[in-house]
Coordinates of C-alpha atoms in Angstrom, one line a residue:
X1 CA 11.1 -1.6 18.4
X2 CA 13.0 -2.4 21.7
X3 CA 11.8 -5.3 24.2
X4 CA 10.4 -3.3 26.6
X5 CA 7.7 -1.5 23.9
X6 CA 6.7 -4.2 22.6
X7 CA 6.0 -5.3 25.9
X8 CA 4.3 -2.6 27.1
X9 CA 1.9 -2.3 24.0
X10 CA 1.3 -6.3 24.3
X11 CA 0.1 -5.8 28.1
X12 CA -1.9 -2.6 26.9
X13 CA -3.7 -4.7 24.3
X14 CA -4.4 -8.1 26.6
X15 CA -5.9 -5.6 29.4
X16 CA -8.0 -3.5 26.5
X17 CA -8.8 -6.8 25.1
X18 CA -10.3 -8.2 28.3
X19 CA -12.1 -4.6 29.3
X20 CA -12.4 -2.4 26.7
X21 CA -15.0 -3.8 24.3
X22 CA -18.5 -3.7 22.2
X23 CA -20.7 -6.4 20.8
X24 CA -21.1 -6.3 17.1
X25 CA -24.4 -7.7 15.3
X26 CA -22.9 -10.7 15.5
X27 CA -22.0 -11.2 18.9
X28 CA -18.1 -10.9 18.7
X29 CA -16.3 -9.3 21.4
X30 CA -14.4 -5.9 19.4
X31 CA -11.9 -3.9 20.8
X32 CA -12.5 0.1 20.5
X33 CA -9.1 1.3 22.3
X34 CA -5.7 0.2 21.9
X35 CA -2.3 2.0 22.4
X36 CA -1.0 4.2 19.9
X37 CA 1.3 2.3 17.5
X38 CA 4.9 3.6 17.2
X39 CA 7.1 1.4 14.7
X40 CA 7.0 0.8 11.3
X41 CA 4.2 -2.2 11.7
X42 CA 1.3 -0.6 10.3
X43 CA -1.9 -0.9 8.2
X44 CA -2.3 1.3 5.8
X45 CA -5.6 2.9 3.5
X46 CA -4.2 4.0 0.2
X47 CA -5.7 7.0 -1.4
X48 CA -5.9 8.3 -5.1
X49 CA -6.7 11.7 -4.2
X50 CA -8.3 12.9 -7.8
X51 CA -11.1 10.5 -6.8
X52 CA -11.2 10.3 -3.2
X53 CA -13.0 13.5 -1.7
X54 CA -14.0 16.8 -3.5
X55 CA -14.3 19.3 -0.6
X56 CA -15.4 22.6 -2.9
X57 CA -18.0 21.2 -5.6
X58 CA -15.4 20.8 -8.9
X59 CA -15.5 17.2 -9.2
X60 CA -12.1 16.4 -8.5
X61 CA -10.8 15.1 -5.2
X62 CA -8.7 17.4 -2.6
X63 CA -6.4 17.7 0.5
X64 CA -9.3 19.6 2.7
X65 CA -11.7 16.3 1.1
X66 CA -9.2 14.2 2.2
X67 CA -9.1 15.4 5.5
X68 CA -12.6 15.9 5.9
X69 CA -13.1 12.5 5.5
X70 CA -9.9 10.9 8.1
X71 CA -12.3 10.2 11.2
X72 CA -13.7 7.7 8.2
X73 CA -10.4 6.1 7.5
X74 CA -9.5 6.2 11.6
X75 CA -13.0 4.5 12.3
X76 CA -11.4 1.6 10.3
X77 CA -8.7 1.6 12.4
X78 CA -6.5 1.9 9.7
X79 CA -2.8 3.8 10.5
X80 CA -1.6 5.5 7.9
X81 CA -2.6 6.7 4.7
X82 CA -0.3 6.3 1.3
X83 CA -1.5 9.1 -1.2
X84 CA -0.3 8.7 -4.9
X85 CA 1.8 11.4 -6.4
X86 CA 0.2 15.1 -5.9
X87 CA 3.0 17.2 -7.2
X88 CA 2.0 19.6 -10.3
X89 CA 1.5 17.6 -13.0
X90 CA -0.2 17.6 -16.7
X91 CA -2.1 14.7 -16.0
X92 CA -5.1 13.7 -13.4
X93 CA -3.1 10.8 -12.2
X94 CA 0.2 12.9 -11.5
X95 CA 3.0 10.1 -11.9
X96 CA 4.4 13.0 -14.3
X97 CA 6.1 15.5 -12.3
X98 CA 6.9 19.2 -13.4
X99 CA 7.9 20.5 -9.9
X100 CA 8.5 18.1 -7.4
X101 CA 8.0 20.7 -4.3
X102 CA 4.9 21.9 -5.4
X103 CA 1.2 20.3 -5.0
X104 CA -1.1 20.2 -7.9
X105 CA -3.7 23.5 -7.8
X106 CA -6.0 21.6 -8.2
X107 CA -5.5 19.0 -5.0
X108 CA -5.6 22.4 -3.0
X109 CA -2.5 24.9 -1.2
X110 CA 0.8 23.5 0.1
X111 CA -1.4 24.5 3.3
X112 CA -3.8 22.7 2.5
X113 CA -1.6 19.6 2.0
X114 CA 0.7 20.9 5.7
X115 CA -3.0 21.1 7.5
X116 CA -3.7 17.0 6.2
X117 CA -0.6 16.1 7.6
X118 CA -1.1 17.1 10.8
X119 CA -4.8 15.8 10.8
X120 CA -3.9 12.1 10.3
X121 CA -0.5 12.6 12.8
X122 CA -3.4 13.9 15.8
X123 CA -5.5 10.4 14.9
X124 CA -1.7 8.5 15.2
X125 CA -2.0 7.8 11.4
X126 CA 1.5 8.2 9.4
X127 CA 1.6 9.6 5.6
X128 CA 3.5 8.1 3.3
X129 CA 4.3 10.1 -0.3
X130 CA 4.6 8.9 -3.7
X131 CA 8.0 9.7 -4.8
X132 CA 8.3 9.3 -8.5
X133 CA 11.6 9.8 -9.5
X134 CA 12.5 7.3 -12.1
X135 CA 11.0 9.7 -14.7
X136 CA 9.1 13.4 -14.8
X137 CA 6.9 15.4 -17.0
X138 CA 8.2 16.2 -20.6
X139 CA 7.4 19.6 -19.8
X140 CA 9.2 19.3 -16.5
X141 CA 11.1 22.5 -16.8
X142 CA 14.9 20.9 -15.9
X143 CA 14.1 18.9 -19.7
X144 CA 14.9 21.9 -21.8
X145 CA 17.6 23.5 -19.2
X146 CA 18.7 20.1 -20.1
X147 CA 18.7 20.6 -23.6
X148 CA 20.2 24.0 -23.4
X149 CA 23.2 22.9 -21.7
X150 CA 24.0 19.6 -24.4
X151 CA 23.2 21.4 -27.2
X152 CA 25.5 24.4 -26.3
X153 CA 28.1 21.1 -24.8
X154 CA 28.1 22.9 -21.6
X155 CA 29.1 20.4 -19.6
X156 CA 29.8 22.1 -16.4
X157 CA 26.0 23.4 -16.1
X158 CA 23.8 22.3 -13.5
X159 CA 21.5 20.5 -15.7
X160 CA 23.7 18.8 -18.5
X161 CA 23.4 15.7 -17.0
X162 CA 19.8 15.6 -15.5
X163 CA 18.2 13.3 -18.0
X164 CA 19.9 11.0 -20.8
X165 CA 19.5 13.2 -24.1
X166 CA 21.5 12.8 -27.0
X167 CA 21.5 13.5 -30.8
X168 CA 20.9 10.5 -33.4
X169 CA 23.6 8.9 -35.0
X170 CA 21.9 9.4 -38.6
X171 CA 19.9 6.6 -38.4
X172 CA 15.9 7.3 -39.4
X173 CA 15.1 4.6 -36.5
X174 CA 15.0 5.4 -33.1
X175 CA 16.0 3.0 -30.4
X176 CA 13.7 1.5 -28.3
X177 CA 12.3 3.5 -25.0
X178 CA 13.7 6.6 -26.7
X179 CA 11.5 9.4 -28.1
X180 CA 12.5 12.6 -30.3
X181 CA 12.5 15.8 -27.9
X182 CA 13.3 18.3 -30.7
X183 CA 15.1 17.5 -34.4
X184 CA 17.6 15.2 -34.1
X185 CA 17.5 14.9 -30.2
X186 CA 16.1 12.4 -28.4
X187 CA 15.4 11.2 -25.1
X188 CA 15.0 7.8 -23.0
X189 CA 12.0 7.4 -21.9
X190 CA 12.2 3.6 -21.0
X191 CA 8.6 3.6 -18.5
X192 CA 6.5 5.5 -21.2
X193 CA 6.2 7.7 -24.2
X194 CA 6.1 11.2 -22.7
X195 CA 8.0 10.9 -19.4
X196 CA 11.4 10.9 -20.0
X197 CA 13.5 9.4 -17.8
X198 CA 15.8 11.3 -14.9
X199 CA 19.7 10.0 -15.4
X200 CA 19.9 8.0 -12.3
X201 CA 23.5 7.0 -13.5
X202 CA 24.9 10.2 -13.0
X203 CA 23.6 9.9 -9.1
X204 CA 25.6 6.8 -8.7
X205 CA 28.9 8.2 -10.8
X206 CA 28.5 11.6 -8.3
X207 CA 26.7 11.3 -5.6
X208 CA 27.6 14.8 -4.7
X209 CA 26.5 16.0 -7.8
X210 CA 23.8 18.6 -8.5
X211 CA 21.0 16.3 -9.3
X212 CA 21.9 13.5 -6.4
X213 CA 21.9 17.2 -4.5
X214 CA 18.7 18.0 -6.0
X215 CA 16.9 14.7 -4.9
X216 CA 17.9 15.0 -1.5
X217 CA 16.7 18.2 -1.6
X218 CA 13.4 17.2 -2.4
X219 CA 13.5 14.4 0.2
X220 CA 14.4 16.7 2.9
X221 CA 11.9 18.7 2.2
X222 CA 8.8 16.7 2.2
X223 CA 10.1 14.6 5.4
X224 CA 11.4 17.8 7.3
X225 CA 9.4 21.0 6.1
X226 CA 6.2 19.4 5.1
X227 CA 6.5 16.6 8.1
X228 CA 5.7 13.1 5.9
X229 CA 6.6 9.8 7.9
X230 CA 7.7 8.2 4.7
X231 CA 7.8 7.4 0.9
X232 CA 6.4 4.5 -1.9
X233 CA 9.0 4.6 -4.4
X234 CA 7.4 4.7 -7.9
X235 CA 8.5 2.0 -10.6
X236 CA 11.7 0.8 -9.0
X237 CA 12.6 -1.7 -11.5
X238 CA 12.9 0.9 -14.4
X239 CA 15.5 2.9 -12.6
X240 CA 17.6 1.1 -14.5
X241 CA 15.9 -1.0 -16.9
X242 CA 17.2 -4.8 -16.9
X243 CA 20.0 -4.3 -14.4
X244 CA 18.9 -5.6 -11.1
X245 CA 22.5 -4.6 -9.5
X246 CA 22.1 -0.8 -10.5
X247 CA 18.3 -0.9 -9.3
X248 CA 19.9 -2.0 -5.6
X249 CA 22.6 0.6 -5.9
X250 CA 20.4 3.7 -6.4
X251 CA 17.9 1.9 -3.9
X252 CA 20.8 1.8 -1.4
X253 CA 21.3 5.4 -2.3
X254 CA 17.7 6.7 -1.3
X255 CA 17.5 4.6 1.4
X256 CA 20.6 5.5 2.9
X257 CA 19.5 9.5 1.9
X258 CA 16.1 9.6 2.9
X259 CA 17.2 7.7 6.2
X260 CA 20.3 10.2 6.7
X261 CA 17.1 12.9 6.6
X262 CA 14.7 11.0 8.6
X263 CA 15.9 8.2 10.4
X264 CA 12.9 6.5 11.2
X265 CA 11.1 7.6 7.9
X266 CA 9.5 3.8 6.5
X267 CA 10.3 3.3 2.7
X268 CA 8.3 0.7 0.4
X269 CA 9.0 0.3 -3.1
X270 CA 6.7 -1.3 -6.1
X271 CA 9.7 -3.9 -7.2
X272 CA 9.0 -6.6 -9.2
X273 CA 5.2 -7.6 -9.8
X274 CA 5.8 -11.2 -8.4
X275 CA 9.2 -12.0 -9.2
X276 CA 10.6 -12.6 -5.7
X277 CA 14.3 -13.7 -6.4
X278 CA 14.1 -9.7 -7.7
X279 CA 12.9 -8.0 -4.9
X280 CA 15.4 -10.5 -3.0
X281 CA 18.1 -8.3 -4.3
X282 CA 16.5 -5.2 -3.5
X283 CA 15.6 -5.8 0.0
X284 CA 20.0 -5.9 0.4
X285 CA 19.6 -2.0 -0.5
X286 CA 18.2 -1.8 3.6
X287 CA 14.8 -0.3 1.9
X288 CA 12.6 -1.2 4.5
X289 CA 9.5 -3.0 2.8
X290 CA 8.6 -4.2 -1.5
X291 CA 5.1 -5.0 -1.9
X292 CA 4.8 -8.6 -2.0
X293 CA 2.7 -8.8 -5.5
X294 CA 2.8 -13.0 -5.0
X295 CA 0.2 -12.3 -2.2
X296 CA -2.3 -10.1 -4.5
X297 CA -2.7 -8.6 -7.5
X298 CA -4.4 -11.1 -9.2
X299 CA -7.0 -14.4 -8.7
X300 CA -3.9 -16.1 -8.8
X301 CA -2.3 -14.5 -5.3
X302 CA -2.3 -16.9 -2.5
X303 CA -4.9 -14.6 -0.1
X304 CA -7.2 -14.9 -3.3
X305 CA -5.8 -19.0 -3.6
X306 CA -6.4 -19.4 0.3
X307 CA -10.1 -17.9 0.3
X308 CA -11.4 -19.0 -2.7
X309 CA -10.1 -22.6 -2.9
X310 CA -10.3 -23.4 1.3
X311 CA -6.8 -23.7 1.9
X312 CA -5.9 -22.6 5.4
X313 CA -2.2 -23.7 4.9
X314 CA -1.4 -20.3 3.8
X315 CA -2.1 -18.8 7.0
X316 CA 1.7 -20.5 8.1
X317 CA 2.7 -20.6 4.6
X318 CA 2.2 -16.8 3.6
X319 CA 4.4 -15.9 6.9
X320 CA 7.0 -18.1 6.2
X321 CA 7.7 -17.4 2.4
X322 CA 7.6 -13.7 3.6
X323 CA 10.7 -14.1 5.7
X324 CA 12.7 -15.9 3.8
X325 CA 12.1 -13.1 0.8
X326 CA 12.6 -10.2 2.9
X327 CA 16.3 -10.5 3.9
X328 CA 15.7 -8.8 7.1
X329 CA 13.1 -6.6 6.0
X330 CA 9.3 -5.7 6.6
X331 CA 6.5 -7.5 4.3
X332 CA 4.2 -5.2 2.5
X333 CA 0.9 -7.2 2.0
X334 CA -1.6 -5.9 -0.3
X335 CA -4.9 -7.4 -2.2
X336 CA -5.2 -5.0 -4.8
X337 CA -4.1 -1.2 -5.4
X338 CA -4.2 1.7 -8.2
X339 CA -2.5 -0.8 -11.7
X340 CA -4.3 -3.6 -10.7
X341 CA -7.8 -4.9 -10.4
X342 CA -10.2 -4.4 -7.6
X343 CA -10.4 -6.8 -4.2
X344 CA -14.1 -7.5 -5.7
X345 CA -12.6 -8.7 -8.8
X346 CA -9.4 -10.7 -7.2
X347 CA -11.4 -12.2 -4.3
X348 CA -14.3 -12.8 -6.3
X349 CA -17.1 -10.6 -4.2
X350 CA -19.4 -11.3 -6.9
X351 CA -19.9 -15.0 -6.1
X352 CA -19.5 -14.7 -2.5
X353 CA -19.2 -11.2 -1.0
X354 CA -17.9 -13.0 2.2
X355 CA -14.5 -13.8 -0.2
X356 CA -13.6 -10.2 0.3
X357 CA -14.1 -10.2 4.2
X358 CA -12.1 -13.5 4.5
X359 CA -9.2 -12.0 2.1
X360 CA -8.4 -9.2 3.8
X361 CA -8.8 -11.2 7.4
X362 CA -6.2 -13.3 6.0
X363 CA -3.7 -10.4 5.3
X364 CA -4.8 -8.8 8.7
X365 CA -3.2 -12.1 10.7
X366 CA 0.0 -11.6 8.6
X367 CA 3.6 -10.5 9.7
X368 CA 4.4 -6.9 8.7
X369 CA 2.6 -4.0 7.1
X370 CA -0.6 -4.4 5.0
X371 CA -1.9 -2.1 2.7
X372 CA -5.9 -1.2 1.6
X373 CA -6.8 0.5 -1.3
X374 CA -9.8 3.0 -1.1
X375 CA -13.4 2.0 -2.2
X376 CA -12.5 -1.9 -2.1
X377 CA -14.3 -1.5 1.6
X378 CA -17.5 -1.2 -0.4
X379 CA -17.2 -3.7 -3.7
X380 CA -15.9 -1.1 -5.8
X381 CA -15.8 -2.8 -9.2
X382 CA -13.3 -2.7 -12.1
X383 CA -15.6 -2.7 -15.0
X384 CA -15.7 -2.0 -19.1
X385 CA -18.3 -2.1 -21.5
X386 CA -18.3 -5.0 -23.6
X387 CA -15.8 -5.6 -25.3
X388 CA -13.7 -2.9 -24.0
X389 CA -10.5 -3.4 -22.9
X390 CA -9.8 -2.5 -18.9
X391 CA -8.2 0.8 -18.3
X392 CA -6.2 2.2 -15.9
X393 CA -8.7 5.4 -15.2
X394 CA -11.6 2.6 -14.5
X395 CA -9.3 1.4 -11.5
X396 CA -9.5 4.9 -10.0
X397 CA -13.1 5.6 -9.7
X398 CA -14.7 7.9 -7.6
X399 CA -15.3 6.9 -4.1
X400 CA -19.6 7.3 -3.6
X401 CA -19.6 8.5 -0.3
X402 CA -23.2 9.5 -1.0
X403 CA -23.0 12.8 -0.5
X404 CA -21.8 16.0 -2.0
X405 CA -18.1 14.8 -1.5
X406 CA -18.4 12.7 -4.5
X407 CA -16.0 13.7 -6.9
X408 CA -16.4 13.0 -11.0
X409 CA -15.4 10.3 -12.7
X410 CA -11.5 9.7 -14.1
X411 CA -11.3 11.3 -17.6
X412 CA -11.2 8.7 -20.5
X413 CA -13.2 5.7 -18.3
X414 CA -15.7 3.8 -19.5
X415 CA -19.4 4.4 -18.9
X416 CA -21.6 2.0 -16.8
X417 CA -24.2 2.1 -14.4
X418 CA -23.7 2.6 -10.7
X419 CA -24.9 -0.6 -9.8
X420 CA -22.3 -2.2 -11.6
X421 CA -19.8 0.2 -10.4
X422 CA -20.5 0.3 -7.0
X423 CA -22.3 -3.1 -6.6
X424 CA -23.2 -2.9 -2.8
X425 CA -24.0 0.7 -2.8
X426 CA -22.6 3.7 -1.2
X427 CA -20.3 4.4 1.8
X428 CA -23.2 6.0 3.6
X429 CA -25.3 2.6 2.6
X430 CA -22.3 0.1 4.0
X431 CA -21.7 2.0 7.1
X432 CA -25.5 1.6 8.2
X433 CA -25.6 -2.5 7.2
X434 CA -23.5 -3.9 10.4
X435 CA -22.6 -7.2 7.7
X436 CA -20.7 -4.9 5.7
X437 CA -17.2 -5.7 4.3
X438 CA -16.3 -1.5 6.0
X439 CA -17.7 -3.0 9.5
X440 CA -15.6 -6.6 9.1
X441 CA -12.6 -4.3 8.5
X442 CA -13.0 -2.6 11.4
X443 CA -13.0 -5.5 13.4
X444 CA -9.8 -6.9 11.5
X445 CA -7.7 -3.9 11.8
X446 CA -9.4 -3.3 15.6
X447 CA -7.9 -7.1 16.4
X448 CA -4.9 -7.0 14.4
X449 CA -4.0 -3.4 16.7
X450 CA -5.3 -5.2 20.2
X451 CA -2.6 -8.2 19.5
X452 CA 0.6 -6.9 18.3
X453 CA 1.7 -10.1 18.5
X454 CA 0.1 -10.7 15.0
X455 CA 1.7 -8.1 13.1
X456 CA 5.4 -8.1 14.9
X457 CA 5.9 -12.3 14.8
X458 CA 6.0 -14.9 11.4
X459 CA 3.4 -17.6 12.5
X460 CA 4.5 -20.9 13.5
X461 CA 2.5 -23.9 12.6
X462 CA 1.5 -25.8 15.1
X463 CA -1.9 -27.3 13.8
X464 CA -3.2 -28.3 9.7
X465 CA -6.3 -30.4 9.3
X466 CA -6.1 -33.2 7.2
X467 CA -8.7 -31.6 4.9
X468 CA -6.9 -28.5 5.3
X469 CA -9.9 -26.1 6.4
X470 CA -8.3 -25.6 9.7
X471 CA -5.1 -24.1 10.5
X472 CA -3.5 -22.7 14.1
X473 CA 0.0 -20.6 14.2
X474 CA 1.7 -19.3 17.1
X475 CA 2.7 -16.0 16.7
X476 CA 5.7 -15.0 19.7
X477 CA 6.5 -17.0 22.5
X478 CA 6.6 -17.2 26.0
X479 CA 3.4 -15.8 27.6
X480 CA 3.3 -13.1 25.1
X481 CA 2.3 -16.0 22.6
X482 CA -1.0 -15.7 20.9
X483 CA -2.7 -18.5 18.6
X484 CA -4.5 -17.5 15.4
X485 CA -6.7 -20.2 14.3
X486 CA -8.9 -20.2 10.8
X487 CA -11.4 -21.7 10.0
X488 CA -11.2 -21.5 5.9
X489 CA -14.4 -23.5 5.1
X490 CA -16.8 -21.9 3.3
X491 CA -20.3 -24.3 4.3
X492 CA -18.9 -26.1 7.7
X493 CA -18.7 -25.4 11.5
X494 CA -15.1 -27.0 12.3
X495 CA -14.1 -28.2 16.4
X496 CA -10.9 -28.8 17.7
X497 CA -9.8 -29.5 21.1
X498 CA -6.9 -27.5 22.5
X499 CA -5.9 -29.9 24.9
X500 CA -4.3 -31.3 22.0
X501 CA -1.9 -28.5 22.3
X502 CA -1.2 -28.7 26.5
X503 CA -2.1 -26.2 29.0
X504 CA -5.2 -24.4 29.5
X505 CA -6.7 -21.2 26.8
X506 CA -8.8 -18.5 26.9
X507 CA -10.7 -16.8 23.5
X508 CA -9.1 -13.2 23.3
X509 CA -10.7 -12.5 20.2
X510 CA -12.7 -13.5 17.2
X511 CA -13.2 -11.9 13.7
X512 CA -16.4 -13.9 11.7
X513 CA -18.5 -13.2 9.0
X514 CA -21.4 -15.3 10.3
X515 CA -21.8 -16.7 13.7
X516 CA -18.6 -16.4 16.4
X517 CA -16.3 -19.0 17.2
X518 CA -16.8 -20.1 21.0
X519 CA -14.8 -22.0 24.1
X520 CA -16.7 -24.9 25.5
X521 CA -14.1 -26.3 27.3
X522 CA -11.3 -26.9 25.6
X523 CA -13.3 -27.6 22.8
X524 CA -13.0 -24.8 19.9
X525 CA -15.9 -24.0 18.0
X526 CA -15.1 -22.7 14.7
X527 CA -18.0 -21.7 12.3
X528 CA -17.2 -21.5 8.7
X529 CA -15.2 -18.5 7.5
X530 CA -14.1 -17.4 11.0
X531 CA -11.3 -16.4 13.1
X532 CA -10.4 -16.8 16.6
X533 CA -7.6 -15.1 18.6
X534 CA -5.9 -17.3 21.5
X535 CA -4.1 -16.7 24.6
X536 CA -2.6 -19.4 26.9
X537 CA -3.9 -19.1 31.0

């Protein structure tokens, strides 16, 4: 973003701020109109679409759902959507591709999927696509042209070197991450029995080659014919499994592609689940963003740590571990998405509902994008019956919108009761209760959007209690600075007086899930679990 935007959004959000505002239940001043974003800083709502929204009454979730239901996601104030793979597939979740410009019949028409995209771009919400290309469908049609053209040594046709196939060497055992195809051939399949894996060394030895030709292909088309703003890339550290150098070069290779296409398409990547000296080295490749699994994920994540344990160091600390793991990138916060357990679970809504409000408050005040996934707005629940070990179809359980959009549940999940599924009801159910975790999240995303500041700066410290309850960053400088101050403390009303800091404040904004923080003064009144935006003059 040049200078002059960023200043022109920043003035557009101090005079909406100051004018342009509602009262919620509990007093706090929220914003309900702020300038149109236009970089890469964005808060996204990640949707699995088999369980999201069933538009025509056969239980499984589609585009026309999806887009009946946007004005829901844009009500959040949420950005941009991320949809998980919805090319043709064999499977419900579709991380198994057999045609990678197709959709899945049953998510809807290619028009269907054309008419989405141009619904979320007239709300000013981007759409970022799956792109699954470390492995496809064993029934993905190129696997037997593939076969063809080795078994007749053809190595001159197209597909001979699509997908690493080969023919034992006599020995009964098979190597590891390599399953028979037919007789004596086999192929790798390093990610998973069943999806064998594209030949992403052949993209790097001939980068004009027909399948480095075919990928582009299919990233031209979904950022030029079918108009997407952007792509998660699927399983980047099995591109090449155990060689972090090869996983940057091909990395460096779609970025460099996709950006050739698009230049101002946004890439993320899943990199390594919490290994940041990894995704170190694959933030060189210029990919723009790696979800920062160290954040989320699990009870162990620091937005989990800072919530649950009342430590507001994090709210400098998160920031500043973020830039120096980025190498010049974009952060990619997250709680929870579709491999991992719910927010409820993570944050711990069980025990404290208000631990799920207060996590993803946290992430809104962070530098970068942030990423929700659906139904966590409402508790959804990870759950098994006893005993049972957690499976991947119970992390992608129908959203209960409480009405006829309700799609079925994922095949194979366990069974269990609604109220332990969906422990605070329905969306229809949150939406009316003006506590809800859906209303808090408006507020967040609505003052994370009014103050670009927050999303566009790493936060200085510039105030830590000595309990540790209390925290103040600076995010910019200059008159453009804003404070963000937290309040941690889960029982106790904390005060601080800003003349500690020089110059005179005013409160901009406030996100709470009890009573609102309040200027007396330059005393600051901060009640437990709160927020408070501030603005030197």
């Amino acid at each position: 973003m040049t200078k002059n935007k960023f200043v022109k959004i920043a003035v557009v959000a101090l005079i909406l701020a100051l004018s342009l505002t509602a009262l919620c239940s509990c007093g706090e001043k929220v914003m309900t109109d702020f300038g149109e974003t236009t970089d890469k800083m964005r808060t996204y709502y990640q949707i699995f679409p088999y369980s999201f929204a069933d538009s025509n009454g056969d239980g499984i979730g589609d585009f026309n759902g999806i887009t009946a239901k946007l004005d829901y996601i844009a009500d959040m104030n949420f950005e941009g959507v991320w949809l998980t793979p919805i090319h043709s597939s064999p499977t419900y979740h579709k991380y198994d591709v057999l045609d990678y410009k197709s959709v899945d019949k049953s998510f809807g028409t290619i028009e269907d999927y054309d008419n989405l995209v141009s619904e979320c771009h007239k709300r000013g919400m981007t759409v970022l696509l799956d792109l699954v290309i470390n492995h496809t469908a064993k029934a993905n049609p190129w696997l037997e042209k593939c076969y063809g053209a080795r078994v007749r040594n053809k190595k001159d046709d197209q597909y001979y070197n699509y997908y690493n196939l080969k023919k034992r060497d006599g020995s009964a055992v098979i190597p590891a991450g390599w399953e028979v195809y037919s007789g004596d051939w086999i192929y790798e399949c390093q990610f998973g029995g069943g999806m064998p894996d594209l030949n992403l060394q052949n993209v790097l030895d001939e980068p004009n080659g027909y399948l480095a030709a075919e990928l582009k292909e299919i990233m031209r088309f979904w950022l030029i014919d079918r108009n997407v703003d952007g792509f998660r890339l699927d399983a980047v550290t099995s591109y090449f499994t155990g060689n972090n150098q090869n996983n940057k070069a091909i990395l460096t290779w779609i970025n460099d592609t996709a950006k050739s296409i698009k230049p101002d398409c946004y890439i993320v990547g899943e990199g390594a689940w919490g290994n940041v000296e990894e995704n170190k080295t694959y933030h060189e490749s210029g990919v723009d963003s790696f979800f920062a699994f160290q954040h989320g994920f699990t009870g162990n994540g620091t937005l989990s740590y800072a919530v649950r344990l009342e430590k507001a160091f994090y709210l400098e600390n998160i920031d500043k571990t973020n830039k120096e793991n980025v190498a010049g990138g974009i952060p990619a916060m997250f709680i929870a998405n579709h491999d991992t357990a719910r927010a409820w679970g993570i944050l711990q809504g069980g025990s404290d509902v208000n631990n799920v409000k207060m996590g993803y408050g946290l992430m809104t005040m962070c530098y970068g994008t942030t990423f929700w996934y659906y139904g966590d707005e409402i508790g959804m629940n990870v759950y098994a019956n006893s005993g049972d070990k957690i499976i991947d179809e119970n992390r992608r359980q129908p959203l209960p919108w409480g009405d006829n959009y309700t799609c079925k549940p994922a095949p194979a999940s366990s069974s269990a009761s609604f109220s332990v599924k969906y422990p605070l009801g329905t969306v229809a159910e949150n939406l009316k209760d003006k506590s809800s975790i859906i209303n808090y999240i408006t507020r967040a995303n609505a003052l994370r959007r009014s103050f670009p500041q927050i999303a566009r700066n790493y936060g200085e410290s510039v105030y830590l209690s000595e309990d540790g309850l209390l925290a103040i960053v600076k995010k910019g400088t200059g008159a453009d600075a804003v404070y963000v101050v937290m309040n941690v403390s889960h029982n106790y009303t904390l005060e601080y007086d800003l003349s500690a800091l020089g110059g005179k404040f005013k409160l901009a904004g406030t996100l709470s899930v009890d009573k609102t923080p309040s200027l007396k003064g330059s005393k600051l009144i901060m009640p437990k679990q709160s927020f408070a935006i501030l603005q030197q003059g």
